[in-house]
């Protein structure tokens, strides 16, 4: 899977580290919504949660732009279909 585009500022290694850290935080009881409230990049939150097949935070606003940022090169309709 492609890393996030460079304008989002996250390399594949950073994305992998984010996945590990988010799993740790969730394991310690941190609510998914708190991650959004504290300012994590929505594209990173969306990408990590969908890659790991986790329930998306209720306060994460899903837009086609967000899906396009999270999965560059894949039309947002295909991302939506893959999530269903």
Coordinates of N, CA and C in Angstrom, one line a residue:
X1 N 0.9 -1.2 0.0 CA 0.0 0.0 0.0 C 0.9 1.2 0.0
X2 N 0.5 2.3 -0.7 CA 1.3 3.5 -0.8 C 1.3 4.2 0.5
X3 N 2.4 5.0 0.7 CA 2.4 5.8 1.9 C 1.5 7.0 1.6
X4 N 1.3 7.8 2.6 CA 0.5 9.1 2.4 C 1.3 10.0 1.5
X5 N 0.7 10.9 0.8 CA 1.4 11.8 -0.1 C 2.3 12.7 0.7
X6 N 3.4 13.2 0.1 CA 4.3 14.0 0.8 C 3.8 15.3 1.4
X7 N 2.7 15.8 0.8 CA 2.2 17.1 1.4 C 1.4 16.8 2.7
X8 N 1.1 15.6 3.0 CA 0.5 15.3 4.3 C 1.7 15.2 5.3
X9 N 2.9 14.9 4.8 CA 4.0 14.9 5.7 C 4.3 13.6 6.4
X10 N 3.9 12.5 5.9 CA 4.0 11.2 6.6 C 4.6 10.2 5.6
X11 N 5.8 9.7 6.0 CA 6.4 8.6 5.2 C 5.8 7.3 5.6
X12 N 6.2 6.2 4.8 CA 5.7 4.9 5.2 C 6.2 4.5 6.5
X13 N 7.4 4.8 6.9 CA 7.9 4.4 8.2 C 7.2 5.1 9.3
X14 N 6.9 6.4 9.1 CA 6.1 7.2 10.1 C 4.7 6.7 10.2
X15 N 4.1 6.2 9.0 CA 2.8 5.7 9.1 C 2.8 4.4 9.9
X16 N 3.8 3.5 9.7 CA 3.9 2.3 10.4 C 4.0 2.6 11.9
X17 N 4.8 3.6 12.3 CA 5.0 4.0 13.7 C 3.7 4.5 14.2
X18 N 3.0 5.3 13.5 CA 1.7 5.8 13.9 C 0.7 4.7 14.2
X19 N 0.7 3.6 13.4 CA -0.1 2.5 13.6 C 0.2 1.8 14.9
X20 N 1.5 1.6 15.2 CA 1.9 1.0 16.4 C 1.5 1.9 17.7
X21 N 1.8 3.2 17.6 CA 1.4 4.1 18.7 C -0.1 4.1 18.9
X22 N -0.8 4.2 17.9 CA -2.3 4.3 18.0 C -2.8 3.0 18.6
X23 N -2.3 1.9 18.2 CA -2.7 0.6 18.8 C -2.4 0.6 20.3
X24 N -1.2 1.1 20.7 CA -0.9 1.2 22.1 C -1.8 2.0 22.9
X25 N -2.1 3.2 22.3 CA -3.0 4.2 23.0 C -4.4 3.6 23.2
X26 N -4.9 2.9 22.1 CA -6.2 2.3 22.2 C -6.2 1.2 23.2
X27 N -5.1 0.4 23.3 CA -5.0 -0.7 24.3 C -4.9 -0.2 25.7
X28 N -4.5 1.1 25.9 CA -4.4 1.7 27.2 C -5.7 2.4 27.6
X29 N -6.7 2.3 26.7 CA -8.1 2.8 27.0 C -8.3 4.2 26.5
X30 N -7.5 4.7 25.6 CA -7.7 6.1 25.1 C -8.8 5.9 24.0
X31 N -9.8 6.8 24.1 CA -10.9 6.8 23.2 C -10.5 7.2 21.8
X32 N -11.0 6.5 20.8 CA -10.6 7.0 19.4 C -10.9 8.4 19.1
X33 N -12.0 8.9 19.7 CA -12.4 10.3 19.5 C -11.4 11.3 20.0
X34 N -10.7 10.9 21.1 CA -9.7 11.7 21.7 C -8.6 12.0 20.8
X35 N -8.2 11.0 19.9 CA -7.1 11.2 19.0 C -7.5 12.3 18.0
X36 N -8.7 12.3 17.6 CA -9.2 13.4 16.6 C -9.2 14.7 17.4
X37 N -9.7 14.8 18.6 CA -9.8 16.0 19.4 C -8.4 16.6 19.6
X38 N -7.4 15.8 19.8 CA -6.1 16.3 20.1 C -5.3 16.8 18.9
X39 N -5.9 16.7 17.7 CA -5.3 17.3 16.5 C -4.5 16.3 15.6
X40 N -4.6 15.0 15.8 CA -4.0 14.2 14.8 C -4.5 14.5 13.4
X41 N -3.7 14.4 12.4 CA -4.2 14.7 11.1 C -5.3 13.7 10.7
X42 N -6.4 14.3 10.3 CA -7.5 13.4 9.9 C -7.2 12.3 8.9
X43 N -6.4 12.6 7.9 CA -6.0 11.6 6.9 C -5.2 10.5 7.5
X44 N -4.3 10.8 8.5 CA -3.6 9.8 9.2 C -4.5 8.9 10.0
X45 N -5.4 9.6 10.8 CA -6.4 8.8 11.6 C -7.2 7.9 10.7
X46 N -7.7 8.4 9.6 CA -8.5 7.6 8.7 C -7.7 6.4 8.1
X47 N -6.5 6.7 7.7 CA -5.7 5.7 7.1 C -5.3 4.6 8.1
X48 N -4.9 5.0 9.3 CA -4.5 4.0 10.3 C -5.7 3.1 10.7
X49 N -6.8 3.8 11.0 CA -8.0 3.0 11.4 C -8.5 2.1 10.3
X50 N -8.5 2.5 9.1 CA -9.0 1.6 8.0 C -8.0 0.5 7.7
X51 N -6.7 0.9 7.7 CA -5.7 -0.2 7.4 C -5.8 -1.3 8.5
X52 N -6.0 -0.9 9.7 CA -6.1 -1.8 10.8 C -7.5 -2.4 11.1
X53 N -8.4 -2.0 10.2 CA -9.8 -2.5 10.3 C -10.4 -2.1 11.7
X54 N -10.2 -0.9 12.2 CA -10.7 -0.4 13.4 C -11.9 0.4 13.2
X55 N -12.8 0.5 14.2 CA -14.0 1.4 14.1 C -13.5 2.9 14.0
X56 N -14.0 3.6 13.0 CA -13.6 5.0 12.9 C -14.1 5.8 14.1
X57 N -13.4 6.8 14.5 CA -13.9 7.7 15.6 C -15.1 8.4 15.1
X58 N -16.1 8.5 16.0 CA -17.4 9.2 15.6 C -17.2 10.6 15.2
X59 N -16.2 11.3 15.7 CA -16.0 12.7 15.4 C -15.1 12.9 14.2
X60 N -14.8 11.9 13.5 CA -13.9 12.1 12.3 C -14.8 12.4 11.1
X61 N -14.7 13.5 10.5 CA -15.6 14.0 9.4 C -15.0 13.3 8.1
X62 N -15.8 12.4 7.6 CA -15.4 11.7 6.3 C -15.8 12.5 5.1
X63 N -14.8 12.8 4.3 CA -15.1 13.5 3.0 C -14.3 12.8 1.9
X64 N -14.7 13.1 0.7 CA -13.9 12.5 -0.4 C -12.5 13.0 -0.4
X65 N -12.3 14.3 0.0 CA -10.9 14.8 0.0 C -10.1 14.0 1.0
X66 N -10.7 13.7 2.2 CA -10.0 13.0 3.2 C -9.6 11.6 2.7
X67 N -10.5 10.9 2.1 CA -10.2 9.6 1.5 C -9.1 9.7 0.5
X68 N -9.2 10.7 -0.4 CA -8.1 10.9 -1.4 C -6.8 11.1 -0.8
X69 N -6.7 11.9 0.3 CA -5.4 12.1 0.9 C -4.9 10.9 1.6
X70 N -5.8 10.1 2.2 CA -5.4 8.9 2.9 C -4.9 7.8 2.0
X71 N -5.6 7.7 0.9 CA -5.2 6.7 -0.1 C -5.0 7.3 -1.5
X72 N -3.8 7.9 -1.7 CA -3.5 8.6 -2.9 C -3.5 7.6 -4.1
X73 N -4.0 8.0 -5.2 CA -4.0 7.2 -6.4 C -5.2 6.3 -6.5
X74 N -6.0 6.2 -5.4 CA -7.2 5.3 -5.4 C -8.4 6.2 -5.4
X75 N -9.3 6.1 -6.4 CA -10.5 7.0 -6.3 C -11.3 6.7 -5.0
X76 N -11.9 7.8 -4.5 CA -12.6 7.7 -3.2 C -13.7 6.8 -3.3
X77 N -14.4 6.6 -4.4 CA -15.5 5.6 -4.6 C -15.0 4.2 -4.3
X78 N -13.8 3.9 -4.8 CA -13.2 2.6 -4.6 C -12.8 2.4 -3.1
X79 N -12.4 3.4 -2.5 CA -12.1 3.4 -1.0 C -13.3 3.1 -0.3
X80 N -14.4 3.8 -0.6 CA -15.7 3.6 0.1 C -16.2 2.2 -0.1
X81 N -16.1 1.7 -1.3 CA -16.6 0.4 -1.6 C -15.8 -0.7 -0.8
X82 N -14.5 -0.5 -0.7 CA -13.6 -1.4 0.0 C -13.9 -1.4 1.5
X83 N -14.4 -0.3 2.0 CA -14.7 -0.2 3.4 C -16.1 -0.9 3.8
X84 N -16.9 -1.1 2.8 CA -18.2 -1.7 3.0 C -18.2 -3.2 3.0

